[in-house]
CSV table of C-alpha atoms and ligand atoms in Angstrom, one decimal:
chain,number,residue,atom,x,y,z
D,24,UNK,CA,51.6,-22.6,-39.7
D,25,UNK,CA,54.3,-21.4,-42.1
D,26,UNK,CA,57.8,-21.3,-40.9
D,27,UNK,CA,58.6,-17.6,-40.2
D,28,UNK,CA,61.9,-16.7,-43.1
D,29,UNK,CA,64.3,-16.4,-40.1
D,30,UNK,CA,64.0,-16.5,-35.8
D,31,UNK,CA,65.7,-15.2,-32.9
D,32,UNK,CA,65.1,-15.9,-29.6
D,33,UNK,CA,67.1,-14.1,-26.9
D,34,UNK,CA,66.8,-14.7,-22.8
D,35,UNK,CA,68.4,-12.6,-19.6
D,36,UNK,CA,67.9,-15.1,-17.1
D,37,UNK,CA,64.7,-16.3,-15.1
D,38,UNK,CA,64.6,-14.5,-11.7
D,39,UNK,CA,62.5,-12.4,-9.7
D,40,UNK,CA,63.3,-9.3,-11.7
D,41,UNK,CA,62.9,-6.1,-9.6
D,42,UNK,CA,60.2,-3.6,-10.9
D,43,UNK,CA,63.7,-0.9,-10.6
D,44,UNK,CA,65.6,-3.1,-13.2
D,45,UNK,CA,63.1,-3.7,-16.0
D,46,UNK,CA,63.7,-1.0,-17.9
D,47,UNK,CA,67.4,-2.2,-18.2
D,48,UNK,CA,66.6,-6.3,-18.8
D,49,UNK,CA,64.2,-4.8,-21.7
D,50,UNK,CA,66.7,-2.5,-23.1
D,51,UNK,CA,69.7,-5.2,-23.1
D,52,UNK,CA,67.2,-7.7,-24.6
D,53,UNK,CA,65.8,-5.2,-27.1
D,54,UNK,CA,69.6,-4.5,-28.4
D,55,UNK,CA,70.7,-8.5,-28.6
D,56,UNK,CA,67.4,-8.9,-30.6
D,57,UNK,CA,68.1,-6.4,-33.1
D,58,UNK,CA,72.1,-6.6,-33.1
D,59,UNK,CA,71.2,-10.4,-34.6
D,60,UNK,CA,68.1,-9.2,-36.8
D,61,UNK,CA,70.5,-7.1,-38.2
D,62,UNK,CA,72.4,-10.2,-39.2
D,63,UNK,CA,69.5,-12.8,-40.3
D,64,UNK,CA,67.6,-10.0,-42.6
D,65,UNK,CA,70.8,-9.8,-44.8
D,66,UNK,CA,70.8,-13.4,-45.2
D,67,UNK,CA,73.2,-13.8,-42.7
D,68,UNK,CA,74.7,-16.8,-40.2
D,69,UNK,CA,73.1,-17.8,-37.6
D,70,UNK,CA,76.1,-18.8,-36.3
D,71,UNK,CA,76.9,-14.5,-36.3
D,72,UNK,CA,73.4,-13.5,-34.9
D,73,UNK,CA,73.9,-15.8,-31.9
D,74,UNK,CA,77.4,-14.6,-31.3
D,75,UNK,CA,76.2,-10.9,-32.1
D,76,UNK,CA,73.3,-11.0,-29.4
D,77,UNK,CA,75.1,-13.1,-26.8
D,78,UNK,CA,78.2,-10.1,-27.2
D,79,UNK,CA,75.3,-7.5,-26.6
D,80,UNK,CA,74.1,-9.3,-23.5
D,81,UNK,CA,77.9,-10.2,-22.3
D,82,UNK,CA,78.7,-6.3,-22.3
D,83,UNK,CA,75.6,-5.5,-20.6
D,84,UNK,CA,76.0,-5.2,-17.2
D,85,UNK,CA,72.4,-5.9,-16.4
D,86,UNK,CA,73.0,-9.4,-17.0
D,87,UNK,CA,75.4,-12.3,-14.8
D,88,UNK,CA,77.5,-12.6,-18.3
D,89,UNK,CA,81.0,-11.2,-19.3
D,90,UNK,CA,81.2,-7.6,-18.1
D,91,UNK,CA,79.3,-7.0,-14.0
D,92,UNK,CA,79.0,-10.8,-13.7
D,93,UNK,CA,78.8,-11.9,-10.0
D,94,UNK,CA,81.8,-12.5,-8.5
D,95,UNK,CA,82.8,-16.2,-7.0
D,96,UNK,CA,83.7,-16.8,-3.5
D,97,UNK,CA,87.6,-15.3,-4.3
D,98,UNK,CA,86.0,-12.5,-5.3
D,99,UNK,CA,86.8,-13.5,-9.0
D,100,UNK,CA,84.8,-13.6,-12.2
D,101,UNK,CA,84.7,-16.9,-13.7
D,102,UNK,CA,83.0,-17.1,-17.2
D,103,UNK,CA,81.2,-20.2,-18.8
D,104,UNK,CA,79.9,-20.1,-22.3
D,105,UNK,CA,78.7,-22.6,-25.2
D,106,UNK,CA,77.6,-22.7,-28.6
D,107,UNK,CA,76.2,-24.9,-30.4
D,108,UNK,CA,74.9,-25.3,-33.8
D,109,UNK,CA,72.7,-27.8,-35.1
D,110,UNK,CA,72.8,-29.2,-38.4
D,111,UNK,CA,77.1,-30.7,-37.5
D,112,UNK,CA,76.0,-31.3,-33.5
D,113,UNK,CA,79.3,-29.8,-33.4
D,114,UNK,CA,79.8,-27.4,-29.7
D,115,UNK,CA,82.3,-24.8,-28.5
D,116,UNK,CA,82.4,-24.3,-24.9
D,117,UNK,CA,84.7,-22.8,-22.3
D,118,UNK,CA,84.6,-22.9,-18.5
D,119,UNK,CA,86.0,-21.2,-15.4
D,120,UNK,CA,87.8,-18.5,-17.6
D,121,UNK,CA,88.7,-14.9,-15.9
D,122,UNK,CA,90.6,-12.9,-18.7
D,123,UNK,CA,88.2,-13.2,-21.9
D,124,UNK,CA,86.0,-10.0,-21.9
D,125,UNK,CA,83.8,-12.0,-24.6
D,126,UNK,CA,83.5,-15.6,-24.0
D,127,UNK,CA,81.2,-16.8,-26.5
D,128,UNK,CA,84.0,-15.4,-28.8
D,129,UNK,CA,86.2,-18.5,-27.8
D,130,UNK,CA,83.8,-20.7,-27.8
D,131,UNK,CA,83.1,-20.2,-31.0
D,132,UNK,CA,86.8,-20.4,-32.0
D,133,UNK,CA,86.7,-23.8,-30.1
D,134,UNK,CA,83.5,-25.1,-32.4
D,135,UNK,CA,85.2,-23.7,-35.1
D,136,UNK,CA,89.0,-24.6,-34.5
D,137,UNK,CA,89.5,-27.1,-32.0
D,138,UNK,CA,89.4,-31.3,-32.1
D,139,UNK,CA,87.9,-30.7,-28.4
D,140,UNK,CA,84.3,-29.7,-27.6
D,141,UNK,CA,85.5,-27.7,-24.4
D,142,UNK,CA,88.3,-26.0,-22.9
D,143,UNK,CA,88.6,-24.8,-19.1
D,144,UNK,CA,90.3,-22.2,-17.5
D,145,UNK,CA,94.0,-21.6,-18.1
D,146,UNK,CA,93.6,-24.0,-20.8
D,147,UNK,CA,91.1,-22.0,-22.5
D,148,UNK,CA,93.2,-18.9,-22.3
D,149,UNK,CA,95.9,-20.6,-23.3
D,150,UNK,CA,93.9,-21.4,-26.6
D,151,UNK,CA,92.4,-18.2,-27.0
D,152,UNK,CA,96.2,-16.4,-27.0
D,153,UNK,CA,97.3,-19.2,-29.4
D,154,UNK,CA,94.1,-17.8,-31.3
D,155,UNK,CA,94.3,-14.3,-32.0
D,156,UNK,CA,91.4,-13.9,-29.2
D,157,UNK,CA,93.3,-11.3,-26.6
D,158,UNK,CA,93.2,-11.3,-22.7
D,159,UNK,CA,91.8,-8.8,-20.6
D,160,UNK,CA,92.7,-7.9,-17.0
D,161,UNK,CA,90.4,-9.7,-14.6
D,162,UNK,CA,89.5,-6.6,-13.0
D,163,UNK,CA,87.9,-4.9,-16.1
D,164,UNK,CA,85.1,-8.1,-15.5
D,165,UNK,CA,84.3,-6.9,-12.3
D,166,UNK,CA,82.0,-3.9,-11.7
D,167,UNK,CA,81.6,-2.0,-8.1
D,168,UNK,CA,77.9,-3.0,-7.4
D,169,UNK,CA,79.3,-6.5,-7.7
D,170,UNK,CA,82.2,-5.8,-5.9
D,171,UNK,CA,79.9,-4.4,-2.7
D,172,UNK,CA,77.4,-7.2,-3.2
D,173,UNK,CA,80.8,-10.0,-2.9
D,174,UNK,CA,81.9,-7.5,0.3
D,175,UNK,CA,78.7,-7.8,2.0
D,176,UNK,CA,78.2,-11.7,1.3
D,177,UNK,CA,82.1,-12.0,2.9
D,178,UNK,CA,81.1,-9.5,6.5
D,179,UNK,CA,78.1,-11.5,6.7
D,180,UNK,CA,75.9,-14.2,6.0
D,181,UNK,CA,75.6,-15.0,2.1
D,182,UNK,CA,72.4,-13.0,0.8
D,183,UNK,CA,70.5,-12.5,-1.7
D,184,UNK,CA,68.8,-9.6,-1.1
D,185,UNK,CA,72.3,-8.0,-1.9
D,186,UNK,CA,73.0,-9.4,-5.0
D,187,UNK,CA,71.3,-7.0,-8.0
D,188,UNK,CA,69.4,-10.8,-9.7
D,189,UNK,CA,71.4,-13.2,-7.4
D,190,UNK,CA,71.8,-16.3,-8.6
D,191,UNK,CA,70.4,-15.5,-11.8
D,192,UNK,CA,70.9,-13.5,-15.3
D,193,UNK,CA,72.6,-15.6,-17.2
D,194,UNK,CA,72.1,-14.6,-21.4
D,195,UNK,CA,71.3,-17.0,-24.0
D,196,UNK,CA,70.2,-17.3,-27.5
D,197,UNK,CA,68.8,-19.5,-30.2
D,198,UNK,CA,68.7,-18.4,-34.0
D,199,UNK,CA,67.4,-20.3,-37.1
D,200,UNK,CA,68.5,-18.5,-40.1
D,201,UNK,CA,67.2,-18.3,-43.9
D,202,UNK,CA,69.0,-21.8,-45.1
D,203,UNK,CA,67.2,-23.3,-42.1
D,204,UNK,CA,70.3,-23.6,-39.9
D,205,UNK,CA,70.3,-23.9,-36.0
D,206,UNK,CA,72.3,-22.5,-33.7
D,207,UNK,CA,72.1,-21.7,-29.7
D,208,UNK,CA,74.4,-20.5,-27.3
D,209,UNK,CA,74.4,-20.0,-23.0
D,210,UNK,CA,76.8,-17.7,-21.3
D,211,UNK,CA,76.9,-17.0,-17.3
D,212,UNK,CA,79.0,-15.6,-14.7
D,213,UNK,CA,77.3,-18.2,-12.3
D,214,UNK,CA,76.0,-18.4,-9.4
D,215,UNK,CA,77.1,-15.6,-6.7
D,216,UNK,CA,80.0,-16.2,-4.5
D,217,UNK,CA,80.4,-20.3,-6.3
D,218,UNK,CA,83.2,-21.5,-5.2
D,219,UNK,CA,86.4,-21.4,-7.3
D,220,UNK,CA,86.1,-23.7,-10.0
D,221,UNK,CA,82.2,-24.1,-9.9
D,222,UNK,CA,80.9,-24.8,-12.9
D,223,UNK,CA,77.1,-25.3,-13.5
D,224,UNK,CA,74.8,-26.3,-16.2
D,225,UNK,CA,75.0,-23.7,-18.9
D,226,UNK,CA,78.6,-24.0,-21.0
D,227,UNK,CA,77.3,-28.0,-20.7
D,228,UNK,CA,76.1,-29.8,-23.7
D,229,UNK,CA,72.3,-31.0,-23.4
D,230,UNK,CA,72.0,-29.2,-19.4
D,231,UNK,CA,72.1,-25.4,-20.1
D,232,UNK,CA,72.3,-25.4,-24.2
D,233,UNK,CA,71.7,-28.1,-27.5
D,234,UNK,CA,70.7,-27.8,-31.0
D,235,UNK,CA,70.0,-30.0,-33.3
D,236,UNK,CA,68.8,-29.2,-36.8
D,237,UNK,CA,66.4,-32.1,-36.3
D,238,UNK,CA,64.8,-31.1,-33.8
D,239,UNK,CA,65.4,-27.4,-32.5
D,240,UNK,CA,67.8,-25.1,-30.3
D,241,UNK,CA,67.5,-24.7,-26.4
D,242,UNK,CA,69.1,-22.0,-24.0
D,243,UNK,CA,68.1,-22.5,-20.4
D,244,UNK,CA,68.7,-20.6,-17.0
D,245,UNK,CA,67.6,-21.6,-13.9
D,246,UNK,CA,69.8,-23.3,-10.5
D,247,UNK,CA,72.8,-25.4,-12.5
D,248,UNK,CA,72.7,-27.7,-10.3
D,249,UNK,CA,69.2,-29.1,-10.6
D,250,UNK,CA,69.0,-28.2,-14.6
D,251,UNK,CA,72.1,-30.6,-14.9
D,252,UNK,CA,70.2,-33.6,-12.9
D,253,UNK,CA,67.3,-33.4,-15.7
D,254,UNK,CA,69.7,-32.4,-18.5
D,255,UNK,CA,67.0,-30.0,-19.1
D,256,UNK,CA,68.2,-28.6,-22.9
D,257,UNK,CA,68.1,-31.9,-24.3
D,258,UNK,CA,65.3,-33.0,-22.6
D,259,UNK,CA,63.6,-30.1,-24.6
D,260,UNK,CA,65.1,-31.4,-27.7
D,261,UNK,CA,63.6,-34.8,-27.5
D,262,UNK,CA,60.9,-33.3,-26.6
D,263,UNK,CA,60.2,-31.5,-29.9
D,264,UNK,CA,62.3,-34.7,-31.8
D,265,UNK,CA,58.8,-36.6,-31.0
D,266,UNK,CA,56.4,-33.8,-32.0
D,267,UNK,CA,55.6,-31.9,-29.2
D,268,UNK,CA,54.8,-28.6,-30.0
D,269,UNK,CA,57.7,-25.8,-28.6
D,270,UNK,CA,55.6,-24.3,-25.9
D,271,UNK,CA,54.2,-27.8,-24.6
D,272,UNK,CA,58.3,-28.7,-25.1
D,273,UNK,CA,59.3,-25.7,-22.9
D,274,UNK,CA,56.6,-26.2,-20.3
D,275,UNK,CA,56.8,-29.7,-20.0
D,276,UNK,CA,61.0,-29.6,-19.1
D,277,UNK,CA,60.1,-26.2,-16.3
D,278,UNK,CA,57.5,-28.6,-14.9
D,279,UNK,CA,59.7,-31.7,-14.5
D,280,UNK,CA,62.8,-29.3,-13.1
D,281,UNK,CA,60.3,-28.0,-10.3
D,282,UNK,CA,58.9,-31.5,-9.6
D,283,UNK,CA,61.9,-33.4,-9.5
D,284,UNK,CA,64.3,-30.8,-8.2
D,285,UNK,CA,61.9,-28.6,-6.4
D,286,UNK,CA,64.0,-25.5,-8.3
D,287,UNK,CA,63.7,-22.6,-10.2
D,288,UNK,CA,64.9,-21.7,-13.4
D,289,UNK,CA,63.9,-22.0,-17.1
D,290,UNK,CA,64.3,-21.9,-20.9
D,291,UNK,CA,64.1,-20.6,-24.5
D,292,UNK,CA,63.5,-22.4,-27.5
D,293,UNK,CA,63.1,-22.1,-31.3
D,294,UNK,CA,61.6,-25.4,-33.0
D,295,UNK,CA,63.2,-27.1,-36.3
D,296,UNK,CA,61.2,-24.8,-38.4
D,297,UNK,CA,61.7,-21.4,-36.1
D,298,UNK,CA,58.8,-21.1,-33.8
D,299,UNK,CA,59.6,-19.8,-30.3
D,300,UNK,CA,58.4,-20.8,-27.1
D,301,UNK,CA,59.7,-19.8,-23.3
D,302,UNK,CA,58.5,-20.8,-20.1
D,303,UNK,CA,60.2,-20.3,-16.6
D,304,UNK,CA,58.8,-20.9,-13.3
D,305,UNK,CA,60.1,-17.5,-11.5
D,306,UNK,CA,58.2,-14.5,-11.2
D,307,UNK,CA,59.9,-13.4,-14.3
D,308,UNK,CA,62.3,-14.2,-17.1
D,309,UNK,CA,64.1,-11.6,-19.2
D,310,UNK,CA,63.4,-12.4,-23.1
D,311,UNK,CA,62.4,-11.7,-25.9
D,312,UNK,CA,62.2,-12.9,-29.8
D,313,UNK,CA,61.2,-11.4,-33.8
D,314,UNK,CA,57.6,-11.9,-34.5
D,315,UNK,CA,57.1,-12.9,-38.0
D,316,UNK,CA,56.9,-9.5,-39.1
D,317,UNK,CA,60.2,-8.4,-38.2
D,318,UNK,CA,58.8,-6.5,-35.4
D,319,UNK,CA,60.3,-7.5,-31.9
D,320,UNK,CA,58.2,-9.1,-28.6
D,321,UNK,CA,59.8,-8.2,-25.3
D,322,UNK,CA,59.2,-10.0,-21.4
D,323,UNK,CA,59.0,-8.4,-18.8
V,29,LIG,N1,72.4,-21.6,-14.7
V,29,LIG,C1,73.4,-20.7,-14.3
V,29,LIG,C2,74.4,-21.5,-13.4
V,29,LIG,O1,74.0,-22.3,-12.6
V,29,LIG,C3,72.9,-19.6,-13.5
V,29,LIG,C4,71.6,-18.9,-14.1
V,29,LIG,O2,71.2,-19.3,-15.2
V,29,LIG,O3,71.1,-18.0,-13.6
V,29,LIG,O4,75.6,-21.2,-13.5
């Protein structure tokens, strides 16, 4: 098969979406898809279509990333994020931050700007001030169904069932652009009511994001915890280093995290040459990704 001219692949986090919030998931992946198509049919980055559909997905409040992110067990937003692009292996990641109202903005600054690979809390704000990247007020993070959700977790016993997507919703995205270059990117709010500090798979290198121009770009979701035992992103990537074709790649890694971990989560991928494949083992993943045409295919 020919490699398509460009790809994007975009993901809302693999959960047991509720039949009430579909509508929302497909409209916030619909928008990420075509605020980076927007970006790779001009020839652009893919560095900017990553960063352009990962903002979409941040300021979406559907989603556990930037703006209505779940709260931690302080009743805090705490933001992780990575990029990573392909062809360099070179990252940007930032962890446990509370005042950046975009952080796959400073990660990028970090890939970009930075001797380090990743930067954590007041560190990373530290960096992003020092960096023309301005600090928001904690409290414009958190939204009020979140807000009730954290309430009801502290008067009784932690629960799911009143947490809009629990555990689950972080964004991600993987673009190949026209010169053939790789990039993919993760951003979460984490898990509900984590505690302070908690930082799970996705702003890591190789658990919740990787590319590699040689291979392909990876953005999983899923329980941190378990995708960090099987390093699931990179798993993917050697996966597709040795041939394997991206959906066998993507179902192979959900298989081994249920197996091994007996956990739930999964992944989005674009190969070396800009196919996509996604597999989960939920009832449901939010994603979506160009056909070759231009035209866009949306899940649920
Ligand atoms: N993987 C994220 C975390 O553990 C959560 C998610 O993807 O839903 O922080």
């Amino acid at each position: 098969m020919s490699s398509p001219k460009f790809s994007l692949i975009v993901h809302g986090g693999a959960w047991d979406i509720p039949a009430a919030a579909i509508p929302d998931c497909r409209a916030g992946i619909r928008h990420a898809l075509e605020a980076g198509r927007e970006i790779l049919a001009r020839d652009g980055a893919a560095m900017d279509a990553v960063e352009a559909a990962i903002i979409v997905l941040e300021d979406d409040i559907t989603f556990d990333a930037g703006t209505g992110a779940h709260l931690n067990r302080d009743g805090r937003v705490q933001l992780d994020a990575i990029i990573m692009e392909g062809a360099s292996l070179k990252a940007g990641a930032v962890a446990a931050v509370e005042r950046i109202k975009n952080p796959i903005r400073l990660a990028r600054k970090i890939l970009e700007s930075s001797e380090h690979m990743m930067l954590t809390g007041a560190g990373a704000e530290l960096f992003a001030q020092e960096n023309g990247i301005a600090l928001c007020d904690p409290s414009e993070l958190v939204i009020e169904r979140e807000r009730r959700a954290w309430q009801r977790c502290r008067e009784g016993n932690h629960s799911s069932e009143f947490h809009f997507g629990h555990n689950h919703g972080t964004v991600g995205a993987v673009a190949r652009d026209v010169q053939g270059r790789i990039v993919a990117a993760t951003s979460t709010g984490g898990t509900c009511c984590k505690f302070p500090g908690r930082v799970g798979d996705s702003p890591l290198v190789g658990c919740g994001c990787y590319a590699d121009a040689e291979a392909g770009g990876i953005s999983c979701t899923g329980h941190g915890e378990a995708i960090m035992k099987i390093v699931m992103a990179k798993m993917a990537a050697d996966l597709l280093r040795n041939g394997a074709a991206p959906q066998a790649a993507a179902d192979e890694c959900v298989q081994l995290l249920a197996n091994r971990t007996q956990s739930t989560g999964g992944l989005i991928l674009l190969d070396r040459s800009g196919r996509p494949a996604a597999a989960f083992n939920t009832s449901s993943m939010a994603h979506g990704y160009l056909e070759p045409d231009g035209s866009v295919f949306i899940s649920p």
